[in-house]
PDB file of C-alpha atoms in Angstrom:
ATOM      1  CA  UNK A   1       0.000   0.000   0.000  1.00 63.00           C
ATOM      2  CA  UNK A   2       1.645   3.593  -1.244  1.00 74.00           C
ATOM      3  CA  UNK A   3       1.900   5.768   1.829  1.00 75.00           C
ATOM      4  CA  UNK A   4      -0.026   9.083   0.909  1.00 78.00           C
ATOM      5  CA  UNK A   5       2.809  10.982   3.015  1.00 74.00           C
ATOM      6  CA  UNK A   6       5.814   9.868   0.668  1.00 73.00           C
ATOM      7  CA  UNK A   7       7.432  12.568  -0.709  1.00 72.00           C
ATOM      8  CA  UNK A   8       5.652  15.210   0.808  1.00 73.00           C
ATOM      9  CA  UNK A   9       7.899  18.402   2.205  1.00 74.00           C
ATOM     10  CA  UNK A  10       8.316  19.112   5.837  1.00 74.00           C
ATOM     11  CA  UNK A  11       6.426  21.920   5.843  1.00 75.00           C
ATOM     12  CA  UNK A  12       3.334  19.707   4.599  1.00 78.00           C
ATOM     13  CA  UNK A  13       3.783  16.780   6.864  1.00 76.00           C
ATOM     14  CA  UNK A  14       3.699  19.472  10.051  1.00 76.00           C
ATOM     15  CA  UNK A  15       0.754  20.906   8.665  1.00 79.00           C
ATOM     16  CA  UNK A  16      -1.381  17.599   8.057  1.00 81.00           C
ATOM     17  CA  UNK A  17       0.567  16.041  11.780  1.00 82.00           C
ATOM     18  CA  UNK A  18      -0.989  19.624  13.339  1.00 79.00           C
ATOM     19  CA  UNK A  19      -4.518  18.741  11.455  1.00 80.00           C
ATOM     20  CA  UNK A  20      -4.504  15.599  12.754  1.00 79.00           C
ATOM     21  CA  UNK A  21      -3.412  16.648  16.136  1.00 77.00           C
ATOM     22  CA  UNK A  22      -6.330  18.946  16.535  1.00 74.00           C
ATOM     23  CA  UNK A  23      -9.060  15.816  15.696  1.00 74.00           C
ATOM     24  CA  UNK A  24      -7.956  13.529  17.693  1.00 74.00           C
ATOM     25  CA  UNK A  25      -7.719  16.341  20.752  1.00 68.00           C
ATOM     26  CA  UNK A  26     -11.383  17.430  20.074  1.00 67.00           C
ATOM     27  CA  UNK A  27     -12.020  13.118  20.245  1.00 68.00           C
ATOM     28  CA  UNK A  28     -10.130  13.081  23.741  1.00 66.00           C
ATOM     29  CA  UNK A  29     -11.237  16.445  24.728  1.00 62.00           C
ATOM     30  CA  UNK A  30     -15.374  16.592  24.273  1.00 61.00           C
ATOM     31  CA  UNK A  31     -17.107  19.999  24.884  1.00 63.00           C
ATOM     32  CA  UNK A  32     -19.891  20.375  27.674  1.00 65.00           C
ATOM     33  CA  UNK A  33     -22.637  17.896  27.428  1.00 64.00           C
ATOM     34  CA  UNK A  34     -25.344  18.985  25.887  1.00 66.00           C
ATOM     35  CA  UNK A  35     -28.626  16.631  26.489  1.00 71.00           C
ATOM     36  CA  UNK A  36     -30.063  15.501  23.310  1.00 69.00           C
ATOM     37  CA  UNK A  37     -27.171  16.102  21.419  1.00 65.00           C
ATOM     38  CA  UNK A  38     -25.914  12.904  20.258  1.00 64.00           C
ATOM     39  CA  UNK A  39     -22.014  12.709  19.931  1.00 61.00           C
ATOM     40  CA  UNK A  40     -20.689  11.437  16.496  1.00 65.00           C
ATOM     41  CA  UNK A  41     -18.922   7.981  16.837  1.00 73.00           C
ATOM     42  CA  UNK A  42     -17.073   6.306  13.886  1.00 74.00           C
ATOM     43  CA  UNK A  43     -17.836   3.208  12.272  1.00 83.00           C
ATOM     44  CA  UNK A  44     -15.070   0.434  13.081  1.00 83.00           C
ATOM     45  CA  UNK A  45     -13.848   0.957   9.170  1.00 84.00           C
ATOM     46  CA  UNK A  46     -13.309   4.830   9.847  1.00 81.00           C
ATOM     47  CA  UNK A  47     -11.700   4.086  12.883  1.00 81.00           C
ATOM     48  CA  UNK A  48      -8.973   2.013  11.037  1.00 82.00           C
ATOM     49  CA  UNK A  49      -8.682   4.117   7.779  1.00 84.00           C
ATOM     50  CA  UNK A  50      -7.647   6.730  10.924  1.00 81.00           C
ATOM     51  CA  UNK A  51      -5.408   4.984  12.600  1.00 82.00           C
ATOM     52  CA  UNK A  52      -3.843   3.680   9.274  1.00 82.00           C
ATOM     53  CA  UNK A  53      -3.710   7.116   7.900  1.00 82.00           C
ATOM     54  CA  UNK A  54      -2.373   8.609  11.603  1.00 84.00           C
ATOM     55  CA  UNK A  55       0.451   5.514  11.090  1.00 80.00           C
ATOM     56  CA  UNK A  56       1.701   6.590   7.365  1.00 77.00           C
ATOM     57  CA  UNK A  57       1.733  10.200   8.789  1.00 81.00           C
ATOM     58  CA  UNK A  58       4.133   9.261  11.696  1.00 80.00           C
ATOM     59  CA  UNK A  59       5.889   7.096   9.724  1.00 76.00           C
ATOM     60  CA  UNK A  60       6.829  10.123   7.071  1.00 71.00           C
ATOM     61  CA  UNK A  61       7.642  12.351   9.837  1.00 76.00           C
ATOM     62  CA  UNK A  62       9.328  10.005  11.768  1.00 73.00           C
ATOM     63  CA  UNK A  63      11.957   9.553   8.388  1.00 69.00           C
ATOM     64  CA  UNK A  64      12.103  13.314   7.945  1.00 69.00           C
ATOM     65  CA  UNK A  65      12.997  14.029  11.338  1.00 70.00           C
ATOM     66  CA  UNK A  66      16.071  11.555  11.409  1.00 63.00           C
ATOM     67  CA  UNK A  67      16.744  12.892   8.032  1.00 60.00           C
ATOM     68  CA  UNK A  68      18.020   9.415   5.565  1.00 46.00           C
ATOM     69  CA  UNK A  69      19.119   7.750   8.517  1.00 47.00           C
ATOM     70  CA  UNK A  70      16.085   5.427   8.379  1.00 45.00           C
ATOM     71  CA  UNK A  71      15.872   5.106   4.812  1.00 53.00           C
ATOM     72  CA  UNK A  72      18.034   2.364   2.904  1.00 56.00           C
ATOM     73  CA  UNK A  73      20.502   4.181   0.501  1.00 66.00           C
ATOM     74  CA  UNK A  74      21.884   6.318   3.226  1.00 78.00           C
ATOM     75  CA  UNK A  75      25.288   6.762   4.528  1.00 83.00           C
ATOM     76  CA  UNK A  76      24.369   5.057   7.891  1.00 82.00           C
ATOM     77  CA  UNK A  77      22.906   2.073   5.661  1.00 78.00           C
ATOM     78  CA  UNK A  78      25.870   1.695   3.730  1.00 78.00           C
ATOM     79  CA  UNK A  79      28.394   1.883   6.577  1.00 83.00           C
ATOM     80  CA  UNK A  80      26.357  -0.418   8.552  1.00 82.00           C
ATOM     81  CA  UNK A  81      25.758  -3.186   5.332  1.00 78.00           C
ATOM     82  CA  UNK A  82      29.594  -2.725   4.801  1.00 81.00           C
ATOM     83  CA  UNK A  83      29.251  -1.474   1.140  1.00 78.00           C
ATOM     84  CA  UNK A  84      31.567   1.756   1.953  1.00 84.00           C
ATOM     85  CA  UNK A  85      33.437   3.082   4.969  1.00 90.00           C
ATOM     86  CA  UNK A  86      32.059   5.808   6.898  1.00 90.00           C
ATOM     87  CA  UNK A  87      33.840   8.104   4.408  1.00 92.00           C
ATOM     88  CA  UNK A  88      33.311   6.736   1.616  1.00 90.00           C
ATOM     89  CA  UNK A  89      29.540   6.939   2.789  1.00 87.00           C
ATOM     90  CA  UNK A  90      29.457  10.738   3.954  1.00 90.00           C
ATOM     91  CA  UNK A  91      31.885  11.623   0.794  1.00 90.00           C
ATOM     92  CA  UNK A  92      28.892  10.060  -1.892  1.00 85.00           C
ATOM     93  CA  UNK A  93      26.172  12.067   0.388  1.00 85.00           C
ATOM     94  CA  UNK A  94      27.974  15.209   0.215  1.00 90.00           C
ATOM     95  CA  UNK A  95      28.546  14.492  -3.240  1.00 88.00           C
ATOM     96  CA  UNK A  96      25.042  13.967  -3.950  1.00 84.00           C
ATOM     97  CA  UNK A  97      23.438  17.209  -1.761  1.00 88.00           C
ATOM     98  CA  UNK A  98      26.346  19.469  -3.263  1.00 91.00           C
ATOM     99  CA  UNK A  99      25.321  18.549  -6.857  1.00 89.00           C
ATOM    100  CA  UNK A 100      21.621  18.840  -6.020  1.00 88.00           C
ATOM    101  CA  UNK A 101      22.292  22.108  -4.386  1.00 91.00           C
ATOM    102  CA  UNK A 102      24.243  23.183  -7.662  1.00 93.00           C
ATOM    103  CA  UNK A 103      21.201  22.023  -9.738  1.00 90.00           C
ATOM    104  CA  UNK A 104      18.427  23.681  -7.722  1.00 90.00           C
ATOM    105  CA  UNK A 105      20.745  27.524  -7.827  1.00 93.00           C
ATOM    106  CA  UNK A 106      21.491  26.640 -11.736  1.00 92.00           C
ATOM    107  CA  UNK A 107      17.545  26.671 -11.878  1.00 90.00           C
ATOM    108  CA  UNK A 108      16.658  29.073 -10.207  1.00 91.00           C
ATOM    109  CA  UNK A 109      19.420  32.035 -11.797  1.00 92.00           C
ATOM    110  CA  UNK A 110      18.385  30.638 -14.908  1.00 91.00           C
ATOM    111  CA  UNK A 111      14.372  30.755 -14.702  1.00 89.00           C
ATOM    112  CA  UNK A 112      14.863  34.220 -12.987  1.00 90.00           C
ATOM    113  CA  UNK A 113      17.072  35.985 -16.029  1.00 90.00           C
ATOM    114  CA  UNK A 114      15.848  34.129 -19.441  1.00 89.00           C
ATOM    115  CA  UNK A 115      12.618  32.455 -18.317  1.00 85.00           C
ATOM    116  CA  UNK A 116      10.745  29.685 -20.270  1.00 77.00           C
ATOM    117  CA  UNK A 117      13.948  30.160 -22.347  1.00 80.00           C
ATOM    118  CA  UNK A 118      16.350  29.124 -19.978  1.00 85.00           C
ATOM    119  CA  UNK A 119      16.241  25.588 -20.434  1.00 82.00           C
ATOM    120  CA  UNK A 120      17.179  25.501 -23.870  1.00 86.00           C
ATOM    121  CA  UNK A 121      20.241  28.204 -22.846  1.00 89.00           C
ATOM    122  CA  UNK A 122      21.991  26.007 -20.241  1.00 87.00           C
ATOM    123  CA  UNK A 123      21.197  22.623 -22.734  1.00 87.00           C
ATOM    124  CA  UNK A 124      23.281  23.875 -25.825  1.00 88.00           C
ATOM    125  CA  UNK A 125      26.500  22.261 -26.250  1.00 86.00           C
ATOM    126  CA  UNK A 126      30.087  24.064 -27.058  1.00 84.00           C
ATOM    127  CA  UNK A 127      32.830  22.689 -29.318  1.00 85.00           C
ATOM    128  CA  UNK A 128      33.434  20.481 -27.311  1.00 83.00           C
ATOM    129  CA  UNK A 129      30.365  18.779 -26.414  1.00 83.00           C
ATOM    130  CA  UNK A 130      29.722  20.153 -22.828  1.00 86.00           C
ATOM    131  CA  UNK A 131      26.701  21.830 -21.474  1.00 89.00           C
ATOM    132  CA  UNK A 132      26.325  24.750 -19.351  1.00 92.00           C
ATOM    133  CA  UNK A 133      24.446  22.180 -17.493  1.00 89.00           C
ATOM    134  CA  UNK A 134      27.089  19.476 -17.225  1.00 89.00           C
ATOM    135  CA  UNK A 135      29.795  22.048 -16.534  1.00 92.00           C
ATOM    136  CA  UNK A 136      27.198  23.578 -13.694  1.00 93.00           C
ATOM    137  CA  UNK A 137      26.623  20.355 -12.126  1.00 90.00           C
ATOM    138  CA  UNK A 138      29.869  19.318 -12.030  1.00 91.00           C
ATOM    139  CA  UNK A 139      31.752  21.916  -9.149  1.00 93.00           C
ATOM    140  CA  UNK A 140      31.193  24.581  -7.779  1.00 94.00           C
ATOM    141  CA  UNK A 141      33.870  26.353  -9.904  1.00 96.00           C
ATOM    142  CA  UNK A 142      31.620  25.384 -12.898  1.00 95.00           C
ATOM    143  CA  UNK A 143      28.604  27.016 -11.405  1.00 96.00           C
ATOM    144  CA  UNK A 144      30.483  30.228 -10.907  1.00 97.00           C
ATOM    145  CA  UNK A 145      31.264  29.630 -14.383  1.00 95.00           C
ATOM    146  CA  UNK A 146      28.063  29.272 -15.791  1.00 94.00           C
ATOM    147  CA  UNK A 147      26.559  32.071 -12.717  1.00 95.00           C
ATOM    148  CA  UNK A 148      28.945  34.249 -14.504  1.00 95.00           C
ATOM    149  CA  UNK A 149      27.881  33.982 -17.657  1.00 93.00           C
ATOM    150  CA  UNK A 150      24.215  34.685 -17.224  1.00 92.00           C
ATOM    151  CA  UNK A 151      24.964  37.400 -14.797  1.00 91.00           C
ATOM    152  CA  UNK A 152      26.422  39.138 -18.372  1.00 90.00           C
ATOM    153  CA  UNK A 153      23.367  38.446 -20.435  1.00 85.00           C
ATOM    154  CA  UNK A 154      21.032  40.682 -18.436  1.00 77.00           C
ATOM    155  CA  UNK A 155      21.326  44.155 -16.303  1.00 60.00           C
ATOM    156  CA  UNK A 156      21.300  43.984 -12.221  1.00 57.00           C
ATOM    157  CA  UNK A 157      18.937  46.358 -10.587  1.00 59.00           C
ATOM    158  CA  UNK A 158      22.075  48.498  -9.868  1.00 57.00           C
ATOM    159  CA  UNK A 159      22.553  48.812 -13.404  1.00 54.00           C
ATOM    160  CA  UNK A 160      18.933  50.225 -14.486  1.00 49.00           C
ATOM    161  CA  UNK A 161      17.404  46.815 -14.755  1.00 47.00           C
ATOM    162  CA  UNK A 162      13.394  47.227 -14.233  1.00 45.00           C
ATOM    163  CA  UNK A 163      12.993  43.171 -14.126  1.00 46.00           C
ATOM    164  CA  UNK A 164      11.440  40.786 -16.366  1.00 45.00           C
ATOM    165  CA  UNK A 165      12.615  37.808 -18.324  1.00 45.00           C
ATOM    166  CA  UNK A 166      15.349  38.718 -20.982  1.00 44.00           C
ATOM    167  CA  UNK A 167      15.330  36.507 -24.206  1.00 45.00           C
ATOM    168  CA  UNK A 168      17.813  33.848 -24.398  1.00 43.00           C
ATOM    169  CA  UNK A 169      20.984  34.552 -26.404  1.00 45.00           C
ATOM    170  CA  UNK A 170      21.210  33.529 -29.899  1.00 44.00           C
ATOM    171  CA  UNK A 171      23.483  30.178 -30.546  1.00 40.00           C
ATOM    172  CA  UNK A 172      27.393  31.289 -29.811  1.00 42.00           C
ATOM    173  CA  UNK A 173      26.413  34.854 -28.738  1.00 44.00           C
ATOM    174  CA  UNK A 174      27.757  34.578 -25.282  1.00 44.00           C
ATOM    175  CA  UNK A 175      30.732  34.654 -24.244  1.00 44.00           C
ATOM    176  CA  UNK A 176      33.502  32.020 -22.517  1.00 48.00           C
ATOM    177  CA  UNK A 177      30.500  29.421 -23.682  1.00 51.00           C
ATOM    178  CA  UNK A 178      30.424  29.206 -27.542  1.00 44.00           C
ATOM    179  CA  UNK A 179      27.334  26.877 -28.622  1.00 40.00           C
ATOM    180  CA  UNK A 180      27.275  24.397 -31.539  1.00 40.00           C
ATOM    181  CA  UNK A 181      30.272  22.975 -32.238  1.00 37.00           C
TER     182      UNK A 181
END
């Protein structure tokens, strides 16, 4: 069964954990009696789709809150199975988050100055075969690089920019990154 919670971000598992919080404190926690009013109970099926639900919730926050440690692929995992050492572990994590972190500011510079057009911009190739996006990816030198480089194709604020996506440069217009090849 596919946990509903599985990929969701921390700030969405707090929100549904504080949701659920709330219910099940208004359950433990009944207002005044009120004669005549009847209190709601749950059928025995409701009762388990909550408790399975409440299980893949703390489950999900359970693995965020220990961060990979509990999740098989993760430097603890592979130290403990005796696939890596512990530095060989923590080296490929690093390795992983730094190039992830690379990807996410490559993405963001790049839908921020050329827009929709970005994509195609950091995908063309140069004489020798390499993409902006390879050489971003690859260190953070290369980001700098490639940072660099789109920093030139459009004006800061400090320079009279007013905002707004700029077009993305013709094939071999830029410079230090000549397309085509």
């Amino acid at each position: 069964m596919k946990n509903p919670y599985a990929g969701s971000d921390k700030a969405t598992l707090c929100q549904k954990a504080r949701e659920r919080a709330s219910v099940l404190l208004d359950e433990t926690h009944p207002g005044p009696f009120v004669p005549g009013q009847r209190t709601p109970y749950l059928t025995r099926e409701e009762k388990r789709l909550r408790l399975l639900d409440t299980a893949q919730l703390l489950e999900c926050l359970a693995a965020r809150l220990l961060g990979d440690e509990a999740v098989a692929g993760s430097p603890r995992q592979w130290f403990l199975s005796g696939r890596l050492t512990l530095v060989e572990a923590h080296q490929a994590e690093l390795d992983r988050k730094s190039r992830a972190a690379r990807l996410e500011s490559l993405m963001d510079a790049t839908d921020f100055i050329l827009g929709v057009g970005g994509r195609a911009w950091i995908s063309e190739r140069d004489h020798s075969r390499r993409s902006r996006y390879d050489l971003a990816l690859e260190s953070d030198q290369g980001l700098m690089v490639v940072l660099a480089e789109l920093q030139g194709l459009k004006k800061g604020p400090s320079e009279g920019n007013t905002g707004g996506a700029a077009s993305a440069p013709e094939a071999g217009e830029t410079e230090g990154h000549q397309a085509g090849g």
